[in-house]
Amino acid sequence: MSIVKSVVFDVETSGLSPGSGHRIIEIGAVALEGRDVVGEFHSMVDPGCVLDPRAVSV
């Protein structure tokens, strides 16, 4: 039986509407072999603008 290899991504944004200026602010990924975590990545992203304090507080 072969082990399934996959990568799960998570992206955090400052809102849901790119047309309103909302941007990606954080990205993460986890590499899996079966159910075992074999790698991780996490990075904050500079959105290039001032963030709404309400979005940051979430």
mmCIF file of N, CA and C in Angstrom:
data_model
loop_
_atom_site.group_PDB
_atom_site.id
_atom_site.type_symbol
_atom_site.label_atom_id
_atom_site.label_comp_id
_atom_site.label_asym_id
_atom_site.label_seq_id
_atom_site.Cartn_x
_atom_site.Cartn_y
_atom_site.Cartn_z
ATOM 1 N N MET A 1 0.837 -1.172 0.000
ATOM 2 C CA MET A 1 0.000 0.000 0.000
ATOM 3 C C MET A 1 0.892 1.248 0.000
ATOM 4 N N SER A 2 0.602 2.210 -0.856
ATOM 5 C CA SER A 2 1.416 3.425 -0.939
ATOM 6 C C SER A 2 0.892 4.489 0.027
ATOM 7 N N ILE A 3 1.819 5.317 0.513
ATOM 8 C CA ILE A 3 1.462 6.410 1.414
ATOM 9 C C ILE A 3 1.135 7.639 0.573
ATOM 10 N N VAL A 4 0.004 8.259 0.860
ATOM 11 C CA VAL A 4 -0.410 9.459 0.138
ATOM 12 C C VAL A 4 0.382 10.654 0.662
ATOM 13 N N LYS A 5 1.005 11.386 -0.256
ATOM 14 C CA LYS A 5 1.736 12.606 0.092
ATOM 15 C C LYS A 5 0.891 13.797 -0.338
ATOM 16 N N SER A 6 0.767 14.786 0.541
ATOM 17 C CA SER A 6 -0.034 15.959 0.214
ATOM 18 C C SER A 6 0.503 17.185 0.942
ATOM 19 N N VAL A 7 0.059 18.339 0.478
ATOM 20 C CA VAL A 7 0.395 19.606 1.128
ATOM 21 C C VAL A 7 -0.914 20.352 1.366
ATOM 22 N N VAL A 8 -1.091 20.825 2.594
ATOM 23 C CA VAL A 8 -2.275 21.590 2.964
ATOM 24 C C VAL A 8 -1.844 23.043 3.151
ATOM 25 N N PHE A 9 -2.542 23.955 2.477
ATOM 26 C CA PHE A 9 -2.223 25.381 2.556
ATOM 27 C C PHE A 9 -3.276 26.119 3.372
ATOM 28 N N ASP A 10 -2.850 27.170 4.057
ATOM 29 C CA ASP A 10 -3.758 28.058 4.779
ATOM 30 C C ASP A 10 -3.334 29.487 4.470
ATOM 31 N N VAL A 11 -4.291 30.298 4.068
ATOM 32 C CA VAL A 11 -4.011 31.695 3.741
ATOM 33 C C VAL A 11 -4.918 32.574 4.592
ATOM 34 N N GLU A 12 -4.325 33.550 5.254
ATOM 35 C CA GLU A 12 -5.093 34.526 6.026
ATOM 36 C C GLU A 12 -5.087 35.846 5.266
ATOM 37 N N THR A 13 -6.233 36.514 5.271
ATOM 38 C CA THR A 13 -6.362 37.780 4.558
ATOM 39 C C THR A 13 -6.889 38.864 5.491
ATOM 40 N N SER A 14 -6.798 40.094 5.029
ATOM 41 C CA SER A 14 -7.312 41.220 5.807
ATOM 42 C C SER A 14 -8.799 41.440 5.554
ATOM 43 N N GLY A 15 -9.398 40.628 4.723
ATOM 44 C CA GLY A 15 -10.824 40.717 4.394
ATOM 45 C C GLY A 15 -11.133 39.800 3.233
ATOM 46 N N LEU A 16 -12.353 39.864 2.747
ATOM 47 C CA LEU A 16 -12.793 38.936 1.701
ATOM 48 C C LEU A 16 -12.922 39.560 0.320
ATOM 49 N N SER A 17 -12.598 40.837 0.183
ATOM 50 C CA SER A 17 -12.838 41.517 -1.088
ATOM 51 C C SER A 17 -11.573 42.195 -1.628
ATOM 52 N N PRO A 18 -10.858 41.528 -2.554
ATOM 53 C CA PRO A 18 -9.666 42.158 -3.140
ATOM 54 C C PRO A 18 -9.980 43.507 -3.794
ATOM 55 N N GLY A 19 -11.181 43.647 -4.340
ATOM 56 C CA GLY A 19 -11.574 44.900 -4.969
ATOM 57 C C GLY A 19 -11.682 46.053 -3.981
ATOM 58 N N SER A 20 -11.831 45.721 -2.703
ATOM 59 C CA SER A 20 -11.902 46.741 -1.650
ATOM 60 C C SER A 20 -10.550 46.967 -0.985
ATOM 61 N N GLY A 21 -9.502 46.355 -1.546
ATOM 62 C CA GLY A 21 -8.161 46.549 -1.014
ATOM 63 C C GLY A 21 -7.714 45.510 -0.007
ATOM 64 N N HIS A 22 -8.519 44.470 0.217
ATOM 65 C CA HIS A 22 -8.118 43.420 1.152
ATOM 66 C C HIS A 22 -6.982 42.610 0.551
ATOM 67 N N ARG A 23 -6.042 42.201 1.402
ATOM 68 C CA ARG A 23 -4.820 41.555 0.930
ATOM 69 C C ARG A 23 -4.489 40.305 1.733
ATOM 70 N N ILE A 24 -3.632 39.456 1.161
ATOM 71 C CA ILE A 24 -3.076 38.322 1.896
ATOM 72 C C ILE A 24 -2.099 38.878 2.929
ATOM 73 N N ILE A 25 -2.205 38.381 4.178
ATOM 74 C CA ILE A 25 -1.307 38.855 5.233
ATOM 75 C C ILE A 25 -0.490 37.726 5.867
ATOM 76 N N GLU A 26 -0.870 36.466 5.596
ATOM 77 C CA GLU A 26 -0.149 35.340 6.188
ATOM 78 C C GLU A 26 -0.410 34.093 5.349
ATOM 79 N N ILE A 27 0.608 33.256 5.206
ATOM 80 C CA ILE A 27 0.450 32.002 4.476
ATOM 81 C C ILE A 27 1.174 30.897 5.241
ATOM 82 N N GLY A 28 0.572 29.735 5.231
ATOM 83 C CA GLY A 28 1.183 28.589 5.898
ATOM 84 C C GLY A 28 0.937 27.332 5.087
ATOM 85 N N ALA A 29 1.773 26.326 5.301
ATOM 86 C CA ALA A 29 1.619 25.048 4.608
ATOM 87 C C ALA A 29 2.166 23.937 5.496
ATOM 88 N N VAL A 30 1.547 22.775 5.374
ATOM 89 C CA VAL A 30 2.000 21.585 6.090
ATOM 90 C C VAL A 30 2.100 20.460 5.077
ATOM 91 N N ALA A 31 3.267 19.813 5.010
ATOM 92 C CA ALA A 31 3.463 18.655 4.134
ATOM 93 C C ALA A 31 3.160 17.392 4.938
ATOM 94 N N LEU A 32 2.384 16.503 4.339
ATOM 95 C CA LEU A 32 1.973 15.270 5.005
ATOM 96 C C LEU A 32 2.380 14.056 4.192
ATOM 97 N N GLU A 33 2.744 13.004 4.887
ATOM 98 C CA GLU A 33 2.891 11.674 4.296
ATOM 99 C C GLU A 33 1.958 10.792 5.109
ATOM 100 N N GLY A 34 0.849 10.432 4.503
ATOM 101 C CA GLY A 34 -0.201 9.782 5.276
ATOM 102 C C GLY A 34 -0.728 10.788 6.279
ATOM 103 N N ARG A 35 -0.687 10.432 7.560
ATOM 104 C CA ARG A 35 -1.114 11.355 8.615
ATOM 105 C C ARG A 35 0.064 11.993 9.343
ATOM 106 N N ASP A 36 1.263 11.738 8.877
ATOM 107 C CA ASP A 36 2.465 12.272 9.523
ATOM 108 C C ASP A 36 2.873 13.606 8.911
ATOM 109 N N VAL A 37 3.113 14.595 9.764
ATOM 110 C CA VAL A 37 3.623 15.892 9.311
ATOM 111 C C VAL A 37 5.113 15.738 9.047
ATOM 112 N N VAL A 38 5.532 16.035 7.803
ATOM 113 C CA VAL A 38 6.941 15.886 7.429
ATOM 114 C C VAL A 38 7.595 17.224 7.083
ATOM 115 N N GLY A 39 6.811 18.289 7.087
ATOM 116 C CA GLY A 39 7.368 19.608 6.810
ATOM 117 C C GLY A 39 6.346 20.687 7.097
ATOM 118 N N GLU A 40 6.845 21.860 7.448
ATOM 119 C CA GLU A 40 5.971 22.993 7.741
ATOM 120 C C GLU A 40 6.576 24.268 7.173
ATOM 121 N N PHE A 41 5.703 25.212 6.823
ATOM 122 C CA PHE A 41 6.130 26.526 6.349
ATOM 123 C C PHE A 41 5.142 27.546 6.884
ATOM 124 N N HIS A 42 5.657 28.701 7.321
ATOM 125 C CA HIS A 42 4.802 29.785 7.792
ATOM 126 C C HIS A 42 5.489 31.104 7.495
ATOM 127 N N SER A 43 4.736 32.070 6.977
ATOM 128 C CA SER A 43 5.314 33.381 6.710
ATOM 129 C C SER A 43 4.248 34.457 6.801
ATOM 130 N N MET A 44 4.605 35.542 7.457
ATOM 131 C CA MET A 44 3.773 36.737 7.422
ATOM 132 C C MET A 44 4.073 37.431 6.095
ATOM 133 N N VAL A 45 3.080 38.124 5.545
ATOM 134 C CA VAL A 45 3.228 38.797 4.258
ATOM 135 C C VAL A 45 2.962 40.286 4.462
ATOM 136 N N ASP A 46 3.843 41.122 3.947
ATOM 137 C CA ASP A 46 3.634 42.571 4.011
ATOM 138 C C ASP A 46 2.578 42.932 2.973
ATOM 139 N N PRO A 47 1.392 43.360 3.395
ATOM 140 C CA PRO A 47 0.332 43.659 2.438
ATOM 141 C C PRO A 47 0.550 44.967 1.685
ATOM 142 N N GLY A 48 1.518 45.753 2.118
ATOM 143 C CA GLY A 48 1.805 47.002 1.415
ATOM 144 C C GLY A 48 0.804 48.104 1.702
ATOM 145 N N CYS A 49 0.034 47.949 2.789
ATOM 146 C CA CYS A 49 -0.940 48.972 3.160
ATOM 147 C C CYS A 49 -1.197 48.875 4.662
ATOM 148 N N VAL A 50 -1.865 49.872 5.203
ATOM 149 C CA VAL A 50 -2.245 49.859 6.613
ATOM 150 C C VAL A 50 -3.463 48.956 6.766
ATOM 151 N N LEU A 51 -3.417 48.063 7.762
ATOM 152 C CA LEU A 51 -4.518 47.131 7.978
ATOM 153 C C LEU A 51 -5.554 47.715 8.930
ATOM 154 N N ASP A 52 -6.803 47.377 8.682
ATOM 155 C CA ASP A 52 -7.898 47.767 9.561
ATOM 156 C C ASP A 52 -7.693 47.076 10.917
ATOM 157 N N PRO A 53 -7.675 47.813 12.020
ATOM 158 C CA PRO A 53 -7.469 47.200 13.338
ATOM 159 C C PRO A 53 -8.477 46.090 13.648
ATOM 160 N N ARG A 54 -9.692 46.181 13.104
ATOM 161 C CA ARG A 54 -10.693 45.127 13.332
ATOM 162 C C ARG A 54 -10.262 43.822 12.680
ATOM 163 N N ALA A 55 -9.619 43.890 11.528
ATOM 164 C CA ALA A 55 -9.148 42.674 10.848
ATOM 165 C C ALA A 55 -7.986 42.050 11.605
ATOM 166 N N VAL A 56 -7.106 42.870 12.146
ATOM 167 C CA VAL A 56 -5.931 42.377 12.867
ATOM 168 C C VAL A 56 -6.338 41.729 14.189
ATOM 169 N N SER A 57 -7.397 42.221 14.818
ATOM 170 C CA SER A 57 -7.815 41.704 16.122
ATOM 171 C C SER A 57 -8.415 40.309 16.046
ATOM 172 N N VAL A 58 -8.812 39.868 14.878
ATOM 173 C CA VAL A 58 -9.394 38.525 14.718
ATOM 174 C C VAL A 58 -8.286 37.551 14.816
#
